[in-house]
Short mmCIF file of C-alpha atoms and ligand atoms in Angstrom, two decimals:
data_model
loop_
_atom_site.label_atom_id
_atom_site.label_comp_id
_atom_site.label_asym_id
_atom_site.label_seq_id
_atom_site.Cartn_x
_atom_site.Cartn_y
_atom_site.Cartn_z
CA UNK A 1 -10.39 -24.90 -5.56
CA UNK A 2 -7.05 -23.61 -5.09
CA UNK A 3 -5.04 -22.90 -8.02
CA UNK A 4 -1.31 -22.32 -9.02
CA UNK A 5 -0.94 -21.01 -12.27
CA UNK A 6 2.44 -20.76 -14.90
CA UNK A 7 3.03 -18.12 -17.53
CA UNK A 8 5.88 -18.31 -19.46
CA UNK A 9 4.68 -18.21 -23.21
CA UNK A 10 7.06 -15.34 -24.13
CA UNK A 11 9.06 -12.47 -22.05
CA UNK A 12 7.00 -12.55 -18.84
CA UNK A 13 7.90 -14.87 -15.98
CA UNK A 14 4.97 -15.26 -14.00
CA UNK A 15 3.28 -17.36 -10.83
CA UNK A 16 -0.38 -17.60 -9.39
CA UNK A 17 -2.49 -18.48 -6.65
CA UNK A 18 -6.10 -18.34 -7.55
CA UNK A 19 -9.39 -19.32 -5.75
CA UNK A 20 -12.58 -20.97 -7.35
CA UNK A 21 -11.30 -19.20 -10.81
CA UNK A 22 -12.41 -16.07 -9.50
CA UNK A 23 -9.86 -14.73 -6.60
CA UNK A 24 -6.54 -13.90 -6.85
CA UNK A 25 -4.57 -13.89 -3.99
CA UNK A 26 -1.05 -13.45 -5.67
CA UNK A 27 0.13 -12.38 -8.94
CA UNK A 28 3.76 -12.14 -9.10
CA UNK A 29 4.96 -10.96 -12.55
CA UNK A 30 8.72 -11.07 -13.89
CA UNK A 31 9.26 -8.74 -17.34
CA UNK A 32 12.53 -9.64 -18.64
CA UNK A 33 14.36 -6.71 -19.05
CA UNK A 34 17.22 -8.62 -21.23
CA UNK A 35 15.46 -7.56 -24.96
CA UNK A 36 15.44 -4.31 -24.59
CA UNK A 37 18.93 -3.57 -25.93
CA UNK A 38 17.70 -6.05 -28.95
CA UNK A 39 14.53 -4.14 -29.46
CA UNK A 40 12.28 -7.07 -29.64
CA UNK A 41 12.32 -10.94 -27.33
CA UNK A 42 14.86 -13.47 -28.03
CA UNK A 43 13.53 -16.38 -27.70
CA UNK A 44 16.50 -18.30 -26.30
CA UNK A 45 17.15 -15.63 -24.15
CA UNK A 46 13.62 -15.89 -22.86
CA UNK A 47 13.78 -19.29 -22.33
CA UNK A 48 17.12 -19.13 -20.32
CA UNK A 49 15.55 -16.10 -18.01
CA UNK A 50 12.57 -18.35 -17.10
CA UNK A 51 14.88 -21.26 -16.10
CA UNK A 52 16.47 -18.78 -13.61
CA UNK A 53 13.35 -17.32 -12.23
CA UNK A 54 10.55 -20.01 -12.27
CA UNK A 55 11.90 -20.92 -8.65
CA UNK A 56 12.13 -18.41 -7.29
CA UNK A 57 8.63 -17.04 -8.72
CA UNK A 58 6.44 -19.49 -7.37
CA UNK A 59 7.58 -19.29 -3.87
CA UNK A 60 7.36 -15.79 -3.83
CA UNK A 61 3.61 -16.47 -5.24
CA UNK A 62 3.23 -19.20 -2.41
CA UNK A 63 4.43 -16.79 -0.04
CA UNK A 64 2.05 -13.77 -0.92
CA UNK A 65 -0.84 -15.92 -0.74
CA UNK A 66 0.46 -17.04 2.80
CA UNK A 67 -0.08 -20.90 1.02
CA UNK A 68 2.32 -23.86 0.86
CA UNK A 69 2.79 -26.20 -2.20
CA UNK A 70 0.34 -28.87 0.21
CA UNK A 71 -2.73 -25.99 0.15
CA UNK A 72 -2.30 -26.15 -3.71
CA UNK A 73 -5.12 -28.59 -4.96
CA UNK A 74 -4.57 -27.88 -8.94
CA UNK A 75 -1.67 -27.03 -11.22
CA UNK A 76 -2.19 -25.07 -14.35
CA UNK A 77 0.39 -23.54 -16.98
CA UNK A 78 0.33 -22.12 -20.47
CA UNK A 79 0.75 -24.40 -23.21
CA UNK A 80 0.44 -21.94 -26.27
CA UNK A 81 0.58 -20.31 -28.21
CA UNK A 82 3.75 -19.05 -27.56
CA UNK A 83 7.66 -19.27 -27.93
CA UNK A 84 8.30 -22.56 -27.64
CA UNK A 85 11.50 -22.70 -25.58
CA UNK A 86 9.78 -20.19 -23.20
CA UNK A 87 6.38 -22.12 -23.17
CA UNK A 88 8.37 -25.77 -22.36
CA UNK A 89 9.85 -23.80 -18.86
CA UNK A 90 6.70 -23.35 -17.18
CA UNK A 91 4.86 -26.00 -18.67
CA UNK A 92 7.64 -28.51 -17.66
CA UNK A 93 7.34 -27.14 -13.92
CA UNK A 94 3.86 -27.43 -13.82
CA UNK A 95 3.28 -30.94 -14.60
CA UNK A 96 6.77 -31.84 -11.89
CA UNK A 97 4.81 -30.44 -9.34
CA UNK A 98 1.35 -31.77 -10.34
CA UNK A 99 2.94 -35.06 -10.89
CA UNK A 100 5.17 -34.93 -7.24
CA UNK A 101 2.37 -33.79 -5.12
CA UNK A 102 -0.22 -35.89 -7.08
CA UNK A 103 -2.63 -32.95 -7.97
CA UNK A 104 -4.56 -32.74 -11.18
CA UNK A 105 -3.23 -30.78 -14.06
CA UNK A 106 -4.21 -28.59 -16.78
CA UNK A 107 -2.56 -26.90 -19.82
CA UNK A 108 -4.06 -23.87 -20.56
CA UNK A 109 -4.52 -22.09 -24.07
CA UNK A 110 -3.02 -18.61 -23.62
CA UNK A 111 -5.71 -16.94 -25.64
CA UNK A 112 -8.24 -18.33 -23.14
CA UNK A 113 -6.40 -17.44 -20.03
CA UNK A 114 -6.77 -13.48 -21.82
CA UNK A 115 -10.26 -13.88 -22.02
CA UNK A 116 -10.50 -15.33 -18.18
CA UNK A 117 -8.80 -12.15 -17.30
CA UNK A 118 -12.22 -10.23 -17.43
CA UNK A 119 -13.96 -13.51 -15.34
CA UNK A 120 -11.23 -12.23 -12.26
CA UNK A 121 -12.32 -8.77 -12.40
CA UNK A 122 -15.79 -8.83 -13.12
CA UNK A 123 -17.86 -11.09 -11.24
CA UNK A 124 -21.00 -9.81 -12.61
CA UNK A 125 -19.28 -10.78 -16.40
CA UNK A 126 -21.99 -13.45 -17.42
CA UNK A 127 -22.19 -15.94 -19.84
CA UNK A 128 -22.58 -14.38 -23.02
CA UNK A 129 -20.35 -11.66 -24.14
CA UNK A 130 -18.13 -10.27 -26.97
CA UNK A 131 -14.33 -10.45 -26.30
CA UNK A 132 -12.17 -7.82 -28.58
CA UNK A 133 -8.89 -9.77 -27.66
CA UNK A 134 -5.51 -7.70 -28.58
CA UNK A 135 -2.73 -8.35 -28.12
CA UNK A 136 1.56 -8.78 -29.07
CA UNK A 137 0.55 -12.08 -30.88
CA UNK A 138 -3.17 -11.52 -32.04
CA UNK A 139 -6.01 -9.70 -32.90
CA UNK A 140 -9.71 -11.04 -32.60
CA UNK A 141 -13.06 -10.62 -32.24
CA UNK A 142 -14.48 -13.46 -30.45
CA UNK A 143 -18.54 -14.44 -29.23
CA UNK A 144 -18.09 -16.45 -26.40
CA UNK A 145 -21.50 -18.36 -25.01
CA UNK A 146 -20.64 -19.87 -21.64
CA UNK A 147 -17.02 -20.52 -20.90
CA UNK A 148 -15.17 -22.62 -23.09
CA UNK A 149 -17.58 -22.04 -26.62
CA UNK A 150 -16.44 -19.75 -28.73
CA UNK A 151 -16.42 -18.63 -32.24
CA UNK A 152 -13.81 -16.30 -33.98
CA UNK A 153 -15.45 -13.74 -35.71
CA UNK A 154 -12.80 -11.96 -37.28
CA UNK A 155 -9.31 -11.51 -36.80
CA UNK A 156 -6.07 -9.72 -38.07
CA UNK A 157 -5.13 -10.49 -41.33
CA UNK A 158 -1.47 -8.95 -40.99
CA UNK A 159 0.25 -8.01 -38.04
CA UNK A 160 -1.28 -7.72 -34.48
CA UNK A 161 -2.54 -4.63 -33.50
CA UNK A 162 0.12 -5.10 -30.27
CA UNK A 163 2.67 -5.70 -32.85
CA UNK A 164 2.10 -2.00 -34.65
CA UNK A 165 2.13 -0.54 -31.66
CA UNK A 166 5.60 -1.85 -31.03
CA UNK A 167 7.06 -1.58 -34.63
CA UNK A 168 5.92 2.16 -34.78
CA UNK A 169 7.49 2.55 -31.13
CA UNK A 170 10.58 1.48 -32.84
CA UNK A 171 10.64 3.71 -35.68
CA UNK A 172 10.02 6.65 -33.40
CA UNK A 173 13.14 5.32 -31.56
CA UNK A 174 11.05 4.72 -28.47
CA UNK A 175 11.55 1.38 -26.35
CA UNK A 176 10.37 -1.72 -26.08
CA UNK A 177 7.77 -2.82 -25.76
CA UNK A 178 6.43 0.40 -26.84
CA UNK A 179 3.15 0.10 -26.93
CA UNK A 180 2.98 2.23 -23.43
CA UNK A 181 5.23 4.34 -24.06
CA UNK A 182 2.98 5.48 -27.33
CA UNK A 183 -0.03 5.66 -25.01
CA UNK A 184 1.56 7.90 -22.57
CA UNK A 185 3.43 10.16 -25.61
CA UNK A 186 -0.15 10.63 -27.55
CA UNK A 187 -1.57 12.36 -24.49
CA UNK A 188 0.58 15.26 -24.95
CA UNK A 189 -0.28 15.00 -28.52
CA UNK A 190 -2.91 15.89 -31.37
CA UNK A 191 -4.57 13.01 -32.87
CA UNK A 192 -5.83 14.69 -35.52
CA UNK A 193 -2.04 16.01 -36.64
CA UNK A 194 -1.89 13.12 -39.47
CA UNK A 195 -4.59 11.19 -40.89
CA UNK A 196 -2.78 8.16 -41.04
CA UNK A 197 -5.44 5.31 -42.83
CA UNK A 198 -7.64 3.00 -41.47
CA UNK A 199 -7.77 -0.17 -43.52
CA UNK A 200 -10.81 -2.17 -44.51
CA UNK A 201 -9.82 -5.00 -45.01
CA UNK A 202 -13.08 -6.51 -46.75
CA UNK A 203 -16.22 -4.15 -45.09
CA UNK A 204 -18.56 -7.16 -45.22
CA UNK A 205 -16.02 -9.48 -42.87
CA UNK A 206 -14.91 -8.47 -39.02
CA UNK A 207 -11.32 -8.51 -39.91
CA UNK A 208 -8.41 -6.48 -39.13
CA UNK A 209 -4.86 -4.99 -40.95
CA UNK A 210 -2.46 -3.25 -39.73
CA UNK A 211 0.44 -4.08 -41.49
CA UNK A 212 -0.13 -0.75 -44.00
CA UNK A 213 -0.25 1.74 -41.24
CA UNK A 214 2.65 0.93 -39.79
CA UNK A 215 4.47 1.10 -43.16
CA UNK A 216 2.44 4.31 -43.42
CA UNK A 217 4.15 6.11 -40.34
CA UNK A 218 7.72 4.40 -41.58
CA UNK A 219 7.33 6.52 -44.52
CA UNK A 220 6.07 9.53 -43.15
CA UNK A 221 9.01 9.75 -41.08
CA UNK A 222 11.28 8.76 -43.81
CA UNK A 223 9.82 11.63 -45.93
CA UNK A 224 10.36 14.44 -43.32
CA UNK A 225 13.45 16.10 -41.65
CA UNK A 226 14.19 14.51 -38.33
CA UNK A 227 13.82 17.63 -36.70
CA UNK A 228 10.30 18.03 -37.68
CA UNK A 229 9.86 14.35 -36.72
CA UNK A 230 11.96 14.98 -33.16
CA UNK A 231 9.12 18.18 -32.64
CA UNK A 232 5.81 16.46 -33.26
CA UNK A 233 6.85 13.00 -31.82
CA UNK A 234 3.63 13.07 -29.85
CA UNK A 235 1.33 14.08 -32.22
CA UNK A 236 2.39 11.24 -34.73
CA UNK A 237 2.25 9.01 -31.52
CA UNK A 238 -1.30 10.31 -30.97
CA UNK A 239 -2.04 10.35 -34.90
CA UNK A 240 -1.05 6.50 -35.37
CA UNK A 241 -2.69 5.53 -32.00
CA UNK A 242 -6.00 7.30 -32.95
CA UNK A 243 -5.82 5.23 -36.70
CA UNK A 244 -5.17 1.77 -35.08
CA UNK A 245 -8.16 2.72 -31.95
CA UNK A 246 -10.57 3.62 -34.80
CA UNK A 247 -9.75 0.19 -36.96
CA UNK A 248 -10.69 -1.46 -33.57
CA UNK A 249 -13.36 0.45 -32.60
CA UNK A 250 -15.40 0.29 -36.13
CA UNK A 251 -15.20 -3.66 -36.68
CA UNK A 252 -16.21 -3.93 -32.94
CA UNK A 253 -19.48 -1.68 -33.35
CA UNK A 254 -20.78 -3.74 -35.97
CA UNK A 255 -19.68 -6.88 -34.58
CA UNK A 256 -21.92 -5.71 -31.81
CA UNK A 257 -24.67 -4.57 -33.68
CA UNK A 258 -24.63 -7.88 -35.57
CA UNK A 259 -24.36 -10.23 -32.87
CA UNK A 260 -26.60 -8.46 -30.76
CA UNK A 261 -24.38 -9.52 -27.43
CA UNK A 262 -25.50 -7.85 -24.39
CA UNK A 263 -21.35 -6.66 -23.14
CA UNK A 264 -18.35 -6.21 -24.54
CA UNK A 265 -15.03 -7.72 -22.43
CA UNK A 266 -11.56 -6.32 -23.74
CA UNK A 267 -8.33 -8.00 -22.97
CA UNK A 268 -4.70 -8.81 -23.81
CA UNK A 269 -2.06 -6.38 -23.54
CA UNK A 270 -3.45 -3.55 -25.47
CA UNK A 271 -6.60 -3.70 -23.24
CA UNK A 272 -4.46 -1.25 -21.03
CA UNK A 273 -4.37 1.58 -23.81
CA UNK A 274 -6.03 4.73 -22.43
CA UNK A 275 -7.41 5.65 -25.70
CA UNK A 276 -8.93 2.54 -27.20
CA UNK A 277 -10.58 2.25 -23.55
CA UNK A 278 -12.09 5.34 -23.82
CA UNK A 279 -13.55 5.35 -27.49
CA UNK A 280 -14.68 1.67 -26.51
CA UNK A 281 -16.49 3.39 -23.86
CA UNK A 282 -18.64 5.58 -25.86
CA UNK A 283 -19.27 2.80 -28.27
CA UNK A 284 -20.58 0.75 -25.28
CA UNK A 285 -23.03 3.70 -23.89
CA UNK A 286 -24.40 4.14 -27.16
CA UNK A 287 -25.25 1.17 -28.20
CA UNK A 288 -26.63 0.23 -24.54
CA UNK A 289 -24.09 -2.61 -24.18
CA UNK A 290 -22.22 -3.29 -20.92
CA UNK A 291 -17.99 -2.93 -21.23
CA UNK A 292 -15.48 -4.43 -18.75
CA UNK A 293 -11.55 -4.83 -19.43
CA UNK A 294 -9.17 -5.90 -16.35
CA UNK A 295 -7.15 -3.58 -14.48
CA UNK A 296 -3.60 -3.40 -16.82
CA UNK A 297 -1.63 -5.96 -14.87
CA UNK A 298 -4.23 -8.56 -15.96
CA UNK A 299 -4.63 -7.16 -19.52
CA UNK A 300 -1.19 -7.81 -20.28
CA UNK A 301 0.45 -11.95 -19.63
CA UNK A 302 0.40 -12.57 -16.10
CA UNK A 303 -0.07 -15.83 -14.57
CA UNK A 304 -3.76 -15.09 -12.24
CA UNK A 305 -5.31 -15.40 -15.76
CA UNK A 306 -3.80 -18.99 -16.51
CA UNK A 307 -4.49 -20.08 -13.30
CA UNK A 308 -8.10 -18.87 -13.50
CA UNK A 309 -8.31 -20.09 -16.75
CA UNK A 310 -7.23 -23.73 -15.09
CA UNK A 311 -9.39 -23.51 -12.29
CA UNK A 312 -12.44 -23.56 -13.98
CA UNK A 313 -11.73 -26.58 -16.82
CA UNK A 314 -9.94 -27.98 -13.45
CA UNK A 315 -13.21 -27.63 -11.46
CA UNK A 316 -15.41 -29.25 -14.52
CA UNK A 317 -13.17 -32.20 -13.59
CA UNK A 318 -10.87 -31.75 -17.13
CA UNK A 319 -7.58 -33.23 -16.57
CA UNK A 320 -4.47 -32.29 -19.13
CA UNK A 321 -2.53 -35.71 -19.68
CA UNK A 322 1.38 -35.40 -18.62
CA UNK A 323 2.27 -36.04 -22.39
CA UNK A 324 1.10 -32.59 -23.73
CA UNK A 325 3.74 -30.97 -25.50
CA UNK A 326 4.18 -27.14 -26.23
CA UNK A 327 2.21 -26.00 -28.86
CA UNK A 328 3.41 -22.39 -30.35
CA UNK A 329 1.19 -21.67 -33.42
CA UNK A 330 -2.07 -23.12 -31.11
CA UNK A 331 -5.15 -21.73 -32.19
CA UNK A 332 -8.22 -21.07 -30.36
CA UNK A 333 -10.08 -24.16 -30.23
O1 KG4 B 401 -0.90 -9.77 -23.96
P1 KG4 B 401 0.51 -9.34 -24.03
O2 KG4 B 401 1.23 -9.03 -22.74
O3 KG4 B 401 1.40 -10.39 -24.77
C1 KG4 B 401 0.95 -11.19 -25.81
O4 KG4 B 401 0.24 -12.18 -25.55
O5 KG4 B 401 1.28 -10.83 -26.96
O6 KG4 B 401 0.55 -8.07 -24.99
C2 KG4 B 401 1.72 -7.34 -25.18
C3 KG4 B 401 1.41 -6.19 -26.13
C4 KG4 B 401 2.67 -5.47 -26.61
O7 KG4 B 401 2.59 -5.36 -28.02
C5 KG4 B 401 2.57 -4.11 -25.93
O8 KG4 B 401 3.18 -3.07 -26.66
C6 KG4 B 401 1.07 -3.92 -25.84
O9 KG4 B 401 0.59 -5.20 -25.48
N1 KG4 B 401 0.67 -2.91 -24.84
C7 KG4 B 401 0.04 -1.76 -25.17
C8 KG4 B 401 -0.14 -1.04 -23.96
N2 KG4 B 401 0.38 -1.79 -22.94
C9 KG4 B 401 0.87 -2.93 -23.52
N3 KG4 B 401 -0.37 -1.29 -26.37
C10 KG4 B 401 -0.99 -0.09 -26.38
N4 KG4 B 401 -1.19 0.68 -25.27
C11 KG4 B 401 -0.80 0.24 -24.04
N5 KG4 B 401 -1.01 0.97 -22.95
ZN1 ZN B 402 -0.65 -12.63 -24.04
#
C-alpha cells in the first residue's frame, strides 16, 4: 500500500511516500530555522512556517518518489502529541486530501511513528522487542509485543533526556537544538573531566530524571571563571553527555535483564547520539541481545516514520474518522 505521510507536531516540516510500511521512497524534511535566534520553538511561529511549506513539501515528496497524488492509496499525519497549532497544519492537509481523492485516513500517534522508525530500517526487527524511546518531548522505556501492544515501563519523571541535552547546550552558549552540537563537542573532550551525577530516581522502578543534572552543569559553570569554562567546553560537553548516556544505559540493562526481550530498538531524536549508541552497543553484546536504531534522519521527526506508522494500522483496515482533533499532551495508548 502506498502511503503519504505528514509531520508537523513541532519545528520540522515534513512529507512521505512509503510502501507496505516498510519502504521509503521519499523523505523530504523541512527544519525551521526561524527559533534559533529565540533559542527554543515558538509555537506560533511553527505553526505559520508549516502553513508556508506544507505545499510545497508534499510535491517535492510526490516528485522524489516519481508518484502523483492518484498513486497515493492512504493518507496518514501526526496527530500528537505535539504543539498544537503545528500539529492542526498537517493534520488538516491530510484529511483535505484523503477526503478530495476519497482515500482512507489515519492519524498517527507521534510516539508510535518513533518506534516504526526501526520497522523502516530493520526488516529483520520482529515482533517482540524493547524500545528505549528519547527524545525533545519524552523519555521511555517501552516492551512492545507485536505492533500496536505496548506497555510503558518507565519513563522520565522530569525533563526529557532531549530536553537536557538542549538546556545544557544553552548554558554552554551553544545553539539550538543543541543536542548535536554536544555530541560532536564531547568527542574532542574527556568524559571523565566532571563527575556530574546520575540520578536514581527510585532503583526498584525503570524511571528516569534529568532535571538535577542539568541544574548540576548550570551551577558548575556559574561557580567557575568563564575562562576556565570557555577552555574545557568539551570536556563538560563530554562530562554531562557521559552522565545522561549512563542514566540511560543502566535503567535499560535491567529493563533488559528483567524483561528478558530478545533486541533492543532505539529511537527519537537522541537515537542519533554517537555516544549513547555506542555504550548501548556493549550493553547489547553482553547481554546477547540484538540492537538496531535508524540511520539519524529517521531517529529524529521526519515524516517516512508517520507514514509507516499509517501504513500498517492503514493496511489492518483501521480508518481515523475526519472529526479527530489535535491532541498535544496524547499519551501512548
Ligand atoms: O525526536 P525529535 O526530533 O523531536 C521530538 O519528538 O522531541 O528529538 C529532538 C531532540 C532534541 O532535543 C535534540 O537536541 C536531540 O533530539 N538530538 C540529539 C542528537 N541529535 C538530536 N541529542 C543528542 N545527541 C544527538 N546527536
Ligand atoms: Zn519526535
Amino acid at each position: 500500500m502506498m502511503v503519504l505521510g505528514l509531520e508537523t507536531s513541532c519545528d520540522e516540516t515534513s512529507a512521505a511516500v512509503v510502501a507496505d510500511g516498510r519502504r521509503t521512497l521519499s523523505n523530504i524534511i523541512h527544519s525551521q530555522l526561524v527559533h534559533q535566534r529565540y533559542g527554543g520553538v515558538v509555537p506560533e511561529l511553527a505553526g505559520r512556517e508549516h502553513i508556508r511549506r506544507i505545499v510545497p513539501i508534499m510535491e517535492e515528496a510526490l516528485g522524489e518518489a516519481g508518484k502523483t497524488l492518484a498513486d497515493i492509496e492512504g493518507f496518514a499525519a501526526t496527530f500528537g502529541p505535539g504543539l498544537v497549532g503545528a500539529l492542526l497544519v498537517g493534520l488538516s492537509f491530510a484529511k483535505v486530501l484523503a477526503w478530495g481523492t476519497g482515500r482512507p485516513f489515519y492519524a498517527v500517534n507521534h510516539l508510535e511513528g518513533h518506534i516504526a522508525a526501526n520497522l523502516l530500517a530493520h526488516e529483520e526487527i520482529g515482533d517482540h522487542f524493547l524500545t528505549l524511546l528519547v527524545s525533545g518531548g519524552h523519555t521511555m522505556l517501552i516492551k512492545v509485543e507485536g505492533f500496536g501492544n505496548y506497555t510503558v515501563l518507565g519513563r522520565s519523571v522530569d525533563d526529557a533526556s532531549g530536553e537536557a541535552f538542549d538546556k545544557v547546550a544553552k548554558i554552554l552558549g551553544l545553539g539550538y537544538p543543541g543536542g548535536a552540537e554536544i555530541d560532536r563537542l564531547a568527542r574532542q573532550g574527556n568524559p571523565a573531566y566532571i563527575r556530574f551525577p546520575r540520578a536514581i530516581p527510585d532503583p526498584a522502578r525503570l524511571d528516569f530524571s534529568f532535571s538535577g543534572l542539568k541544574t548540576a552543569v548550570a551551577l558548575y559553570v556559574k561557580n567557575h571563571p568563564p575562562e576556565e569554562i570557555h577552555e574545557h567546553l568539551a570536556d563538560i560537553a563530554a562530562s554531562f553527555q557521559e552522565a545522561a548516556v549512563d542514566s540511560l544505559c543502566d535503567k535499560t540493562a535491567i529493563a533488559l535483564r528483567r524483561t528478558n526481550l530478545p533486541a533492543l530498538a532505539l529511537s527519537g531524536g537522541v537515537a542519533a547520539n554517537s555516544r549513547l549508541r555506542a555504550k548501548l552497543q556493549e550493553i547489547c553484546d553482553r547481554l546477547g541481545v540484538g540492537f538496531m536504531y535508524p540511520p539519524s534522519e529517521l531517529c529524529t521527526d521526519n515524516a517516512a516514520m508517520i507514514a509507516a506508522a499509517g501504513a500498517i494500522h492503514l493496511m489492518r483496515g483501521e480508518r481515523t474518522p475526519f472529526d479527530v482533533n489535535a491532541v498535544p499532551y496524547q499519551k501512548l495508548y
